[in-house]
Tab-separated table of C-alpha atoms in Angstrom:
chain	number	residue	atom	x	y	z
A	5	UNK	CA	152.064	133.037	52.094
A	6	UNK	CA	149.291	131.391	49.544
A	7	UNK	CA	147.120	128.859	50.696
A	8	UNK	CA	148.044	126.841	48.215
A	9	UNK	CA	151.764	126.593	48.659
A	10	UNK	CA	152.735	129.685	46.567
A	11	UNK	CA	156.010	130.414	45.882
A	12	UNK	CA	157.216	126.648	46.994
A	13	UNK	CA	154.776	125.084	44.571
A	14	UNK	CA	155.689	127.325	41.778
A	15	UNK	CA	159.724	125.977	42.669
A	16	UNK	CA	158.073	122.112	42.529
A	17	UNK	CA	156.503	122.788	38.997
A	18	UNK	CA	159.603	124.495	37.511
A	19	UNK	CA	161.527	121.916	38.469
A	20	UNK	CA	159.392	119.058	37.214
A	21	UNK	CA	161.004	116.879	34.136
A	22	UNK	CA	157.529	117.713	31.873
A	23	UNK	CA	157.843	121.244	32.483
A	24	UNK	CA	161.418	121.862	31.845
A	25	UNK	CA	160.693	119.829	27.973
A	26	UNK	CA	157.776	122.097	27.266
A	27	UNK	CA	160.069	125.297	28.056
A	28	UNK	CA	163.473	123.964	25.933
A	29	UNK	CA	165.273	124.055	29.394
A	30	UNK	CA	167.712	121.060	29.810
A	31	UNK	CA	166.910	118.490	32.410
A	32	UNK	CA	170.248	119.490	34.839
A	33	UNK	CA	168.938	123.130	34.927
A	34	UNK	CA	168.497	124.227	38.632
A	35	UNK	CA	166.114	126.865	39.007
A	36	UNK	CA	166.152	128.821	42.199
A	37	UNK	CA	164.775	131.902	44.150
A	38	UNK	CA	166.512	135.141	43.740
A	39	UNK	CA	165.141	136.614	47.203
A	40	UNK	CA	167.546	135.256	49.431
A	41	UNK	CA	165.554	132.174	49.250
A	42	UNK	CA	167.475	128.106	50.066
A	43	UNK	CA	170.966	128.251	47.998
A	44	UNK	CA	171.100	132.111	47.224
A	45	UNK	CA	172.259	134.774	49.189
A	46	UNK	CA	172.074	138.400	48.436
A	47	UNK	CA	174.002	140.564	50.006
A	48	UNK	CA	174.687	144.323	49.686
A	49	UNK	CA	178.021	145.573	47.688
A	50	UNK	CA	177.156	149.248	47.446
A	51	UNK	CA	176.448	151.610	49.838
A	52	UNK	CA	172.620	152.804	50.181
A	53	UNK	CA	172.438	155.965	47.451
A	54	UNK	CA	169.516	157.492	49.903
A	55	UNK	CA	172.273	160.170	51.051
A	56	UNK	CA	173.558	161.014	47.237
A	57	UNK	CA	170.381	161.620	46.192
A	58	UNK	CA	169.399	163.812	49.121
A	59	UNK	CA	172.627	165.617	48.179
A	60	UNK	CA	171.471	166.220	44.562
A	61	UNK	CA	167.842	167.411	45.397
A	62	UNK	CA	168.965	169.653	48.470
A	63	UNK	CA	172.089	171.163	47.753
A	64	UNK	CA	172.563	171.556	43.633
A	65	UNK	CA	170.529	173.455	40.905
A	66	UNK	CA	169.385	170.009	39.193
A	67	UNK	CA	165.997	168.635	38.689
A	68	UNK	CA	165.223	165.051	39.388
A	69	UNK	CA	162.938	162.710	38.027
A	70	UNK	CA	162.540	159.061	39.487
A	71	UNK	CA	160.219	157.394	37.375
A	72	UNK	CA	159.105	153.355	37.429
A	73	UNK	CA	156.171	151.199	35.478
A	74	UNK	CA	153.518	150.626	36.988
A	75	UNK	CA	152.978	146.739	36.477
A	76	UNK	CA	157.274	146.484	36.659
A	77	UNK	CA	157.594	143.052	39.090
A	78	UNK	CA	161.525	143.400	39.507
A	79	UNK	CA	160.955	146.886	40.925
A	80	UNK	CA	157.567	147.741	41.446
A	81	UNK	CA	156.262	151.236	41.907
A	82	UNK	CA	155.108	150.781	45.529
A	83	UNK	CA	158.836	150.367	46.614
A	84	UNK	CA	159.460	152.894	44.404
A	85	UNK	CA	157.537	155.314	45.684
A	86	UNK	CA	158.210	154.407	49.684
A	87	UNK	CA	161.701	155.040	48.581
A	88	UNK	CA	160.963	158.523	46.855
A	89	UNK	CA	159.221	159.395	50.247
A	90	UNK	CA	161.575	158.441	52.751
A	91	UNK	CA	164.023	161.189	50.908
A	92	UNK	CA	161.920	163.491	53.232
A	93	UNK	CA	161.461	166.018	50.623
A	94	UNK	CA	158.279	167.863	51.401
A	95	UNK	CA	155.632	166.996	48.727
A	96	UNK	CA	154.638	170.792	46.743
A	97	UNK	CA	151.853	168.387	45.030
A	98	UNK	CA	150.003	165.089	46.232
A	99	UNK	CA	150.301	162.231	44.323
A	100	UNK	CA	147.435	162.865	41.619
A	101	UNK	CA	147.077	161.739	37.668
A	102	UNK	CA	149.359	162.973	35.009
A	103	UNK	CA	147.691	162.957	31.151
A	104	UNK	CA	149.089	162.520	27.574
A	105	UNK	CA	146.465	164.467	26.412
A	106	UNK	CA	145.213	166.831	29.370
A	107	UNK	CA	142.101	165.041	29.446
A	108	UNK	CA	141.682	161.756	30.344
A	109	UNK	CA	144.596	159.496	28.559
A	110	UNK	CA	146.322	158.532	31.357
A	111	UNK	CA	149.991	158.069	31.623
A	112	UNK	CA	150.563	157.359	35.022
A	113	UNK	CA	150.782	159.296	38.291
A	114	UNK	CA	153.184	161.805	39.853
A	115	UNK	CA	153.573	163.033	43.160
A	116	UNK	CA	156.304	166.158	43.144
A	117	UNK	CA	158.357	167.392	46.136
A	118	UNK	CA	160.226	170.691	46.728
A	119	UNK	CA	163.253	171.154	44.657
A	120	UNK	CA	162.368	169.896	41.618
A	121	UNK	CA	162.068	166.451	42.619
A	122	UNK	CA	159.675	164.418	41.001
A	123	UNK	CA	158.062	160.417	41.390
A	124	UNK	CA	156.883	159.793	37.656
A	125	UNK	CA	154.487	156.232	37.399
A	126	UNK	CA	154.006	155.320	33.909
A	127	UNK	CA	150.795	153.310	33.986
A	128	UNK	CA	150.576	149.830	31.957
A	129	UNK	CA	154.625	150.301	31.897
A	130	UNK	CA	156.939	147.375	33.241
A	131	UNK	CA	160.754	147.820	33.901
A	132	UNK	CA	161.599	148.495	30.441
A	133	UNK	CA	158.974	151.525	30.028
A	134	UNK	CA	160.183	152.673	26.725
A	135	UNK	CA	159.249	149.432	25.413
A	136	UNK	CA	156.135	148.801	26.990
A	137	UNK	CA	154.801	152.649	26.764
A	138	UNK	CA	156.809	154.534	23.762
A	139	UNK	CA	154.145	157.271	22.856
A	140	UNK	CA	153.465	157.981	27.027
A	141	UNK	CA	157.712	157.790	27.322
A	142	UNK	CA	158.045	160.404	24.433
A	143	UNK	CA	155.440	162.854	26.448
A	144	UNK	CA	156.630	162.492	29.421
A	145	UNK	CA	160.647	162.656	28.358
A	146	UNK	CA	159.561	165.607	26.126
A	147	UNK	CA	157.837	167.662	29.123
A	148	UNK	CA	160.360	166.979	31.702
A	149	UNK	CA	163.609	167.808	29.309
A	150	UNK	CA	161.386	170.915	28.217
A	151	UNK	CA	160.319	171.554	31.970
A	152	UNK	CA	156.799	171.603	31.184
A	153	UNK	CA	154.019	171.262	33.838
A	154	UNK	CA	152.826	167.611	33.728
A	155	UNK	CA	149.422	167.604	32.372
A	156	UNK	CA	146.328	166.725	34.624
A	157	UNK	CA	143.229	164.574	34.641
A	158	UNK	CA	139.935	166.735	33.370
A	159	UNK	CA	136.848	165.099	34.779
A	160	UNK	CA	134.555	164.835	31.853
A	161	UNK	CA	131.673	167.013	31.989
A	162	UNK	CA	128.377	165.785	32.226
A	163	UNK	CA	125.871	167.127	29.302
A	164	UNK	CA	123.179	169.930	30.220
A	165	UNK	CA	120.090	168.862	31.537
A	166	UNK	CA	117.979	167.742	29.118
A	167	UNK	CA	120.643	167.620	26.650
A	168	UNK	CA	120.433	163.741	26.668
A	169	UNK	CA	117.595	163.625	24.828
A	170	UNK	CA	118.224	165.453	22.272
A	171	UNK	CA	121.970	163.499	21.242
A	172	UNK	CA	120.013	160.960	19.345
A	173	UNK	CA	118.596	162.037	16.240
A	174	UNK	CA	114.929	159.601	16.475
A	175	UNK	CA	114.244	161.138	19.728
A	176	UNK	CA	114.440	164.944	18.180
A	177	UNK	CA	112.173	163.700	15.728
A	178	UNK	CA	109.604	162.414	18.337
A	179	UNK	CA	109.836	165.696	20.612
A	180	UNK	CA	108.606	167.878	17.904
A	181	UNK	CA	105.543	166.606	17.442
């Protein structure tokens, strides 16, 4: 919980007649929690897909990608990635940086398990990635539908020794004399 009330203090303020005028919502509106919270309950309809997709990975010739924003709130990549792992595929690679540009743009992180399972993180990205991230969706659709190794982080290199002072132009000037 906050200190400062949190989630029952954000309900009090939504619900407030000022509040509801500023954001065009009509007075009767009720607005409510949908996490199972006072006058909504959720309750599973489908059965958990945890043993389809263990079918898919193990026991069929396809590749599989999971792949979630980062900054997504309905379904954020932490879950995401808990749920990747308790598949119990054995990771081939840790969970590590992937690149647009093999360098350092970052698009997000991957960790990969055996069968050609992968958990994709597209970084900046929320639930709608395409939309938040198009030219980091196109690289990373591109790769995976051509099968292509995701591209990793390259620590830049630090100049030579010495070489520092020589980058700026006035400073070459004042070391030949």
């Amino acid at each position: 919980d906050y200190a400062c009330g949190g989630e029952q203090a954000l309900f009090e303020w939504v619900q407030h007649p000022k509040v509801k005028a500023q954001m065009h919502v009509p007075q009767e509106a009720k607005f409510f929690s949908g996490d199972n919270g006072v006058g909504f309950t959720y309750n599973l309809t489908e059965a958990s897909l945890l043993p389809f997709y263990r079918s898919v990975i193990a026991d069929t010739h396809l590749r599989v990608l999971i792949y979630n924003g980062d900054t997504d709130p309905g379904l954020n990549s932490f879950a995401a990635e808990n749920w990747t792992s308790f598949l119990g595929f054995e990771e081939t690679e840790e969970w590590r940086a992937w690149t647009v540009d093999g360098r350092q743009f970052v698009g997000g992180y991957v960790t990969r398990y055996k069968h050609d399972f992968d958990f994709l993180t597209i970084r900046g990205a929320g639930h709608m990635v395409p939309e938040f991230k198009p030219k980091v969706t196109l690289e990373f659709l591109s790769k995976w539908l051509k099968n292509e190794e995701w591209l990793h982080y390259a620590n830049p290199q630090p100049p030579p020794a010495g070489a520092a002072d020589f980058a700026d132009p006035r400073l070459i000037s004042q070391t030949r004399t």
